[in-house]
Short mmCIF file of C-alpha atoms in Angstrom, two decimals:
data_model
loop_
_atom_site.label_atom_id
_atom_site.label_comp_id
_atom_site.label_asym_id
_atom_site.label_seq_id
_atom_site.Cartn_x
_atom_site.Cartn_y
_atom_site.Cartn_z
CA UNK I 1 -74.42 -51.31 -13.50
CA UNK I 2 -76.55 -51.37 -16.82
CA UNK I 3 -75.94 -50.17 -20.16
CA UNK I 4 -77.58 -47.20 -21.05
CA UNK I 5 -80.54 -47.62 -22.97
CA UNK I 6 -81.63 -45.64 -26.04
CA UNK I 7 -84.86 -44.42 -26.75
CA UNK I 8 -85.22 -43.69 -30.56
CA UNK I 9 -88.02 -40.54 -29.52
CA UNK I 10 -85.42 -39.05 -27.64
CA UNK I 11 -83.66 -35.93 -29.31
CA UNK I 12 -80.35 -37.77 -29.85
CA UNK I 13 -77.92 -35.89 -31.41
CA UNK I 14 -74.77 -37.05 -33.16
CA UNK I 15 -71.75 -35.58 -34.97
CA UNK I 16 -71.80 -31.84 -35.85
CA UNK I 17 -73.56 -30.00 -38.80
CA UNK I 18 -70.30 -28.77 -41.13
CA UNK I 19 -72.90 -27.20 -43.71
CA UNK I 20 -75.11 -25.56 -42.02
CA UNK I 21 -77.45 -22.70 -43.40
CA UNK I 22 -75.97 -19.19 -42.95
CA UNK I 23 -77.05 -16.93 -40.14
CA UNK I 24 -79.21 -13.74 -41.51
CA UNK I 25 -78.87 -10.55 -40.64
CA UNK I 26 -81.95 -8.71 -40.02
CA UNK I 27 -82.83 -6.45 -42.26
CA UNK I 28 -83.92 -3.62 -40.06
CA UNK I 29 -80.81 -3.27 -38.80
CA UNK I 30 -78.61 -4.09 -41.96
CA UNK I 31 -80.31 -0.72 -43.32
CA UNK I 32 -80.27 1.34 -40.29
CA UNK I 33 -76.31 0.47 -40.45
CA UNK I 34 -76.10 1.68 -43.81
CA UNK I 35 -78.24 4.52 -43.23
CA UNK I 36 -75.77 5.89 -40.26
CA UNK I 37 -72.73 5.25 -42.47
CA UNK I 38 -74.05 7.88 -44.82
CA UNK I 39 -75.16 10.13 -42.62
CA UNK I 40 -71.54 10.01 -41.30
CA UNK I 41 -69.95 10.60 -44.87
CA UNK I 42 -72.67 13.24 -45.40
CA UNK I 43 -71.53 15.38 -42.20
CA UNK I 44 -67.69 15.08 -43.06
CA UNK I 45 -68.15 16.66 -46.61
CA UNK I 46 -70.72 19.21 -44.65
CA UNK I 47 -67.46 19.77 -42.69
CA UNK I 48 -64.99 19.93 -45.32
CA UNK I 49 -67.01 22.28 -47.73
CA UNK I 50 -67.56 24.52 -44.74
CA UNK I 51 -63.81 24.78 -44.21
CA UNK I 52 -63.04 25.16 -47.93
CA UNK I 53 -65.49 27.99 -48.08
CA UNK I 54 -63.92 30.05 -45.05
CA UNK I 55 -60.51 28.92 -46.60
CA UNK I 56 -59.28 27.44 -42.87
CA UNK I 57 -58.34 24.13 -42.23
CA UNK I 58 -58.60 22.95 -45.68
CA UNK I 59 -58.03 19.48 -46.31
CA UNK I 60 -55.47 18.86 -48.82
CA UNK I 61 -56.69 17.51 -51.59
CA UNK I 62 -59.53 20.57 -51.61
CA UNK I 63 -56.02 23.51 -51.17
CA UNK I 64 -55.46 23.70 -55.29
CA UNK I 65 -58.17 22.78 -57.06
CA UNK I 66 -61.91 21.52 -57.08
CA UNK I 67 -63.14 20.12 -54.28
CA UNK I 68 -62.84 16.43 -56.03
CA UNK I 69 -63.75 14.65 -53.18
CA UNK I 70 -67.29 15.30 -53.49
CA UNK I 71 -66.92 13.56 -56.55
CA UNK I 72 -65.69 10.65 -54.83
CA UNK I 73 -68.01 10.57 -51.89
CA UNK I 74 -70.99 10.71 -54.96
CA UNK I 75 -69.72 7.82 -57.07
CA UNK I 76 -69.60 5.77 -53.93
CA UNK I 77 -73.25 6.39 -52.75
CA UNK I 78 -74.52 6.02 -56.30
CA UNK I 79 -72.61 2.75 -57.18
CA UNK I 80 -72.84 1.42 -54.06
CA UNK I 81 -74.26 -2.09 -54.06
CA UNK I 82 -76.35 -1.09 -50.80
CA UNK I 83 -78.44 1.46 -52.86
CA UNK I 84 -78.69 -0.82 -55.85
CA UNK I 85 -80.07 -3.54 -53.94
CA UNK I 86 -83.03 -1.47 -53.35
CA UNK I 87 -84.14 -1.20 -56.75
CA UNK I 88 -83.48 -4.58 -57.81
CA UNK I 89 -85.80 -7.60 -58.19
CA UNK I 90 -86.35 -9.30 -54.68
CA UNK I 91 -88.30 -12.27 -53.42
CA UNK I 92 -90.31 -11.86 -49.79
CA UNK I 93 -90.90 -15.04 -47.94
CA UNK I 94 -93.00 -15.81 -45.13
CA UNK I 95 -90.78 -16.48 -42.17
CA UNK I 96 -91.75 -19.58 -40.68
CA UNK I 97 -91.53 -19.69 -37.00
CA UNK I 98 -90.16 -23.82 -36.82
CA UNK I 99 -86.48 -24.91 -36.34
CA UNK I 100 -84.53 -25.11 -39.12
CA UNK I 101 -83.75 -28.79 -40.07
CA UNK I 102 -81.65 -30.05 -43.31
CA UNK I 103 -81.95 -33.33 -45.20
CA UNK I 104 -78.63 -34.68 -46.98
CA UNK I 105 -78.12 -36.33 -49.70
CA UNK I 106 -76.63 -39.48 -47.71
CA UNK I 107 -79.25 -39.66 -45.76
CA UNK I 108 -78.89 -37.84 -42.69
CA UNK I 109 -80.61 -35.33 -40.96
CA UNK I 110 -79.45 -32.29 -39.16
CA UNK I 111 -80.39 -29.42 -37.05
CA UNK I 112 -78.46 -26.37 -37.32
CA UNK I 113 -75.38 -27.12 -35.32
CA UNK I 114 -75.53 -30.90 -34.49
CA UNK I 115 -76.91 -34.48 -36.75
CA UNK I 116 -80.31 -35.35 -35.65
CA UNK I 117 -80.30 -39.55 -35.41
CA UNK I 118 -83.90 -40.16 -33.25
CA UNK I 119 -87.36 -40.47 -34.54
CA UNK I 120 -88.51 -37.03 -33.24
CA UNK I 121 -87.33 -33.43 -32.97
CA UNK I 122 -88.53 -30.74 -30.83
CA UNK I 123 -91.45 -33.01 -30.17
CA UNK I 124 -91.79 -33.43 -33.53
CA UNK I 125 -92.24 -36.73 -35.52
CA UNK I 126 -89.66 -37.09 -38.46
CA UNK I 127 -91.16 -39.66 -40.35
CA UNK I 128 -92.46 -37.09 -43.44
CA UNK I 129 -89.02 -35.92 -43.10
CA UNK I 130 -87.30 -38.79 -43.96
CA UNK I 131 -89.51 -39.74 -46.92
CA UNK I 132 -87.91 -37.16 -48.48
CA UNK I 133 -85.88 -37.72 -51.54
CA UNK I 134 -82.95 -35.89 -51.36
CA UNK I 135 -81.22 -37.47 -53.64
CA UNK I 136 -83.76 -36.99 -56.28
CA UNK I 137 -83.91 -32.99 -56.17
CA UNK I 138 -80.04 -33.27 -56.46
CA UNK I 139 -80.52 -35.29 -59.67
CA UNK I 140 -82.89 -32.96 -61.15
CA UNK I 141 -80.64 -29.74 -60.39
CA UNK I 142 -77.59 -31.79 -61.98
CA UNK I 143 -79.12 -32.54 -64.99
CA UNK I 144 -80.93 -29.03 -65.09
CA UNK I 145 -77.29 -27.64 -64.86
CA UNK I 146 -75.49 -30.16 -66.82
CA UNK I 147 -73.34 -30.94 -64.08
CA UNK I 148 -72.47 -33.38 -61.20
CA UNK I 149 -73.19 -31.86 -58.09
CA UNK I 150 -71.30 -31.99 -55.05
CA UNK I 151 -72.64 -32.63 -51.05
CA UNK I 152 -76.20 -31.21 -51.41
CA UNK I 153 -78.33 -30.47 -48.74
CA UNK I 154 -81.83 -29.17 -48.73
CA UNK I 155 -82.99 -26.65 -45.90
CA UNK I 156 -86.22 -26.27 -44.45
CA UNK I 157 -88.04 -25.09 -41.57
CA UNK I 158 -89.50 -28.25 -39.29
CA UNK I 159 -93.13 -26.89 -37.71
CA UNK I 160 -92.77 -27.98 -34.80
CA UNK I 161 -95.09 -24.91 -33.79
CA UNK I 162 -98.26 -25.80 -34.85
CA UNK I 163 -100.10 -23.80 -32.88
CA UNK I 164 -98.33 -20.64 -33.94
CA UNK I 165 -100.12 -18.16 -36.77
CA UNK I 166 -102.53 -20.52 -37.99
CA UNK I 167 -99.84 -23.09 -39.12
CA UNK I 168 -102.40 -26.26 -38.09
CA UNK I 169 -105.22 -24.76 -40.01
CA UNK I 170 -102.76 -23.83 -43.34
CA UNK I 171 -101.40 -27.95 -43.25
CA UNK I 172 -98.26 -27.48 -41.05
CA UNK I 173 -98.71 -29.53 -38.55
CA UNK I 174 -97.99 -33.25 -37.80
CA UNK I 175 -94.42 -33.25 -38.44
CA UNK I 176 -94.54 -30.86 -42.02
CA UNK I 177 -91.16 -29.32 -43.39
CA UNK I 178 -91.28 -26.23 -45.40
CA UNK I 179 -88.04 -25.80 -47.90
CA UNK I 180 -86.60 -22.82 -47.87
CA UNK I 181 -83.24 -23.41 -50.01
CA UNK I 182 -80.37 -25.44 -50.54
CA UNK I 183 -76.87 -25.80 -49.65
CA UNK I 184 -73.92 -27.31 -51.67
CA UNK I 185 -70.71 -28.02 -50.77
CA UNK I 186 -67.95 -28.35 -53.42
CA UNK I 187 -64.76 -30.15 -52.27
CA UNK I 188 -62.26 -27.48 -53.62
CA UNK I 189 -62.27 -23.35 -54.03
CA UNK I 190 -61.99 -23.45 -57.46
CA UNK I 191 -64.90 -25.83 -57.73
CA UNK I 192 -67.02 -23.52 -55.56
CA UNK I 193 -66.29 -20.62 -57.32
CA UNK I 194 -66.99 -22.56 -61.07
CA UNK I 195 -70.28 -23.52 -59.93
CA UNK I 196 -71.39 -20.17 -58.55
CA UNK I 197 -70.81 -18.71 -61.98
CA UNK I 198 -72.40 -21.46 -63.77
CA UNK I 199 -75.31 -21.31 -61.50
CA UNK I 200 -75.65 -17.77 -61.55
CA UNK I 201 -75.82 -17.81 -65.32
CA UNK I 202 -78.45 -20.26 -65.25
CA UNK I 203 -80.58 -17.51 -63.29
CA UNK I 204 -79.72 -18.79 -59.47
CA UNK I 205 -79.75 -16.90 -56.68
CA UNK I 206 -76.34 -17.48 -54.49
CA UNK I 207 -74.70 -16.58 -51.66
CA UNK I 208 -71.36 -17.67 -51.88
CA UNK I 209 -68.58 -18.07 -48.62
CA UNK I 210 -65.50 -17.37 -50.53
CA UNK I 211 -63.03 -18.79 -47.82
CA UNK I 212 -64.51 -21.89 -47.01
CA UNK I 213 -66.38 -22.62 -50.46
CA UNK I 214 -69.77 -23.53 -49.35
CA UNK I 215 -73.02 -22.07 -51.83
CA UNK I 216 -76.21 -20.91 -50.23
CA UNK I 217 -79.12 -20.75 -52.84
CA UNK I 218 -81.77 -18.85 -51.19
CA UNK I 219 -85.20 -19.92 -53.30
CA UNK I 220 -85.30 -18.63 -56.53
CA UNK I 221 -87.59 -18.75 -59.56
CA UNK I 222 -85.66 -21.35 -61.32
CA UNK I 223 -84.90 -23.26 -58.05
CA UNK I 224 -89.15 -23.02 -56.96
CA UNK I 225 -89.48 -25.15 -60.23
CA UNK I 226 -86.83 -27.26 -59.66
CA UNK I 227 -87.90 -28.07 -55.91
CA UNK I 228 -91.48 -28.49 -57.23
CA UNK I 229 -93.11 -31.37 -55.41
CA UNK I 230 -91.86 -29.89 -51.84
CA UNK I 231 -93.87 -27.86 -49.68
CA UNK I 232 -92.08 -24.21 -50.14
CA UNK I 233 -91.65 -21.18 -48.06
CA UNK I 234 -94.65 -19.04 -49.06
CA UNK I 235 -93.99 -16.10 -51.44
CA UNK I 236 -95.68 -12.97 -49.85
CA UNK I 237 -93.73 -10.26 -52.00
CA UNK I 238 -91.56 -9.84 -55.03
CA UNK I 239 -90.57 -6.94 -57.29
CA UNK I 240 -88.16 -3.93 -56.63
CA UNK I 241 -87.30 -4.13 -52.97
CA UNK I 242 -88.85 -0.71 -52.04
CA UNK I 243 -92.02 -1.25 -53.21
CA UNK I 244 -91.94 -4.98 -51.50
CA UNK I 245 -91.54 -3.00 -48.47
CA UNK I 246 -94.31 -0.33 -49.37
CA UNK I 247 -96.06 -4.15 -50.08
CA UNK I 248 -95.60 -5.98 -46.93
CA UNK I 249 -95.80 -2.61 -44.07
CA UNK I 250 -99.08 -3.18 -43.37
CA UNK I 251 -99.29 -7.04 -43.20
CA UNK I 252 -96.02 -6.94 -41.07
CA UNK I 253 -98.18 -4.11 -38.63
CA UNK I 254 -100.99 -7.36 -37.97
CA UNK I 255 -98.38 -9.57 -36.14
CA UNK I 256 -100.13 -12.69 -37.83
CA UNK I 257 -96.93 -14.47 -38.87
CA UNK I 258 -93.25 -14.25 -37.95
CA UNK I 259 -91.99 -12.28 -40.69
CA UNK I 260 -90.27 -12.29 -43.58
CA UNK I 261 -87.09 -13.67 -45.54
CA UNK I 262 -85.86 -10.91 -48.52
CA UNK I 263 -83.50 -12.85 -51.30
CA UNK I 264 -81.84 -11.72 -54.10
CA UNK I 265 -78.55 -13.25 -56.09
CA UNK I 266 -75.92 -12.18 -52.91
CA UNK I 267 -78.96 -10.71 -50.12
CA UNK I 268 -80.54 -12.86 -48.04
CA UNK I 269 -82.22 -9.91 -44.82
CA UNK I 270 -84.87 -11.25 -42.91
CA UNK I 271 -87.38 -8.38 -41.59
CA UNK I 272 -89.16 -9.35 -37.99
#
């Protein structure tokens, strides 16, 4: 019998990722969602005003009275964060078609479910990767914020697809790794949810997991300067979120990239 031997190019993985970066929903669908739960509300106060005007099978609330619930069903739609979200101010990224790979702040790098300890993933050299300083980006958002910051970890995109869209001939090959955000990790609730305000005041875009406490920040204008130095997803897009998708329609018709990542504060869709 001999001891297994190690071979550092080998994809060895090690404990699991506890931070990873949040799943996103596509976008398409997201909307589509939304879209049917409207129609929905729509036909059932088609329904009820039909009924009201032939004066059979009334609902309640609509027997003495105004039919109030209209008035309801129109505050909801308008105030709705779904239909505010479309006017607001959005960011499009290019959606990079690597793996997605983050760097912590002690050093160790992860995939997105499982620490990444050999000198290659995905058949892709990590030596850029780990020249990274982590540690320095933290510093610079502390002190930006005034604060110490907790577990940070920055999350990018690891090309190991080179070949893909042009990525060779645009400088993403050989091992690159785009940034496309960061991830903190306070130790307590009431931490997490202290930080999230005093981020977002500071102009931050977050998505926050209010039961287990962990802070996406998508890429945002004040966290593009403070990542400066780090190759970034590529902006394709920003303004109101309709006319980003007026914007991007055609390009997204040519099939010459991936697709794209839509962030606001809270809204983080990607569109394939």
């Amino acid at each position: 019998w001999f001891p297994p031997t190690t071979n550092p190019h080998h994809p060895t993985m090690s404990g699991g990722n506890h931070a990873p970066w949040l799943e996103i929903e596509n976008f398409a669908v997201w909307f589509a969602e939304r879209l049917a739960i409207r129609a929905e509300l729509l036909a059932v106060v088609a329904t009820v005003l039909q009924r009201w005007w032939r004066g059979t099978n009334v609902h309640p609330i609509l027997r003495h009275g105004k039919p109030v619930i209209l008035r309801y069903v129109y505050l909801s739609l308008r105030d709705s964060r779904d239909v505010r979200v479309l006017t607001r101010s959005v960011y499009a990224f290019e959606k990079l078609d690597g793996t997605n790979m983050g760097l912590c702040d002690d050093g160790k790098v992860v995939g997105r479910r499982q620490e990444v300890t050999s000198l290659t993933y995905q058949h892709t050299p990590l030596a850029k990767v780990k020249m990274i300083d982590v540690v320095a980006y933290k510093r610079r958002l502390g002190m930006l914020l005034g604060v110490d910051l907790p577990p940070t970890r920055l999350y990018g995109e690891l090309m190991c697809n080179p070949g893909r869209y042009g990525y060779q001939n645009r400088g993403y090959g050989g091992g690159a790794w785009v940034c496309f955000g960061v991830v903190l990790s306070p130790e307590t609730l009431d931490a997490s949810q202290a930080l999230v305000t005093h981020l977002r005041d500071q102009g931050f875009w977050v998505v926050h997991d209010v039961q287990g406490g962990k802070i996406t920040m998508p890429l945002s204008p004040p966290l593009i300067q403070v990542l400066e130095g780090l190759d970034l997803a590529p902006v394709m897009a920003a303004g109101p979120l309709v006319e980003v998708l007026r914007q991007l329609q055609g390009r997204m018709m040519e099939n010459d990239m991936e697709g794209v990542v839509i962030v606001a504060d809270g809204f983080i869709k990607k569109w394939k």
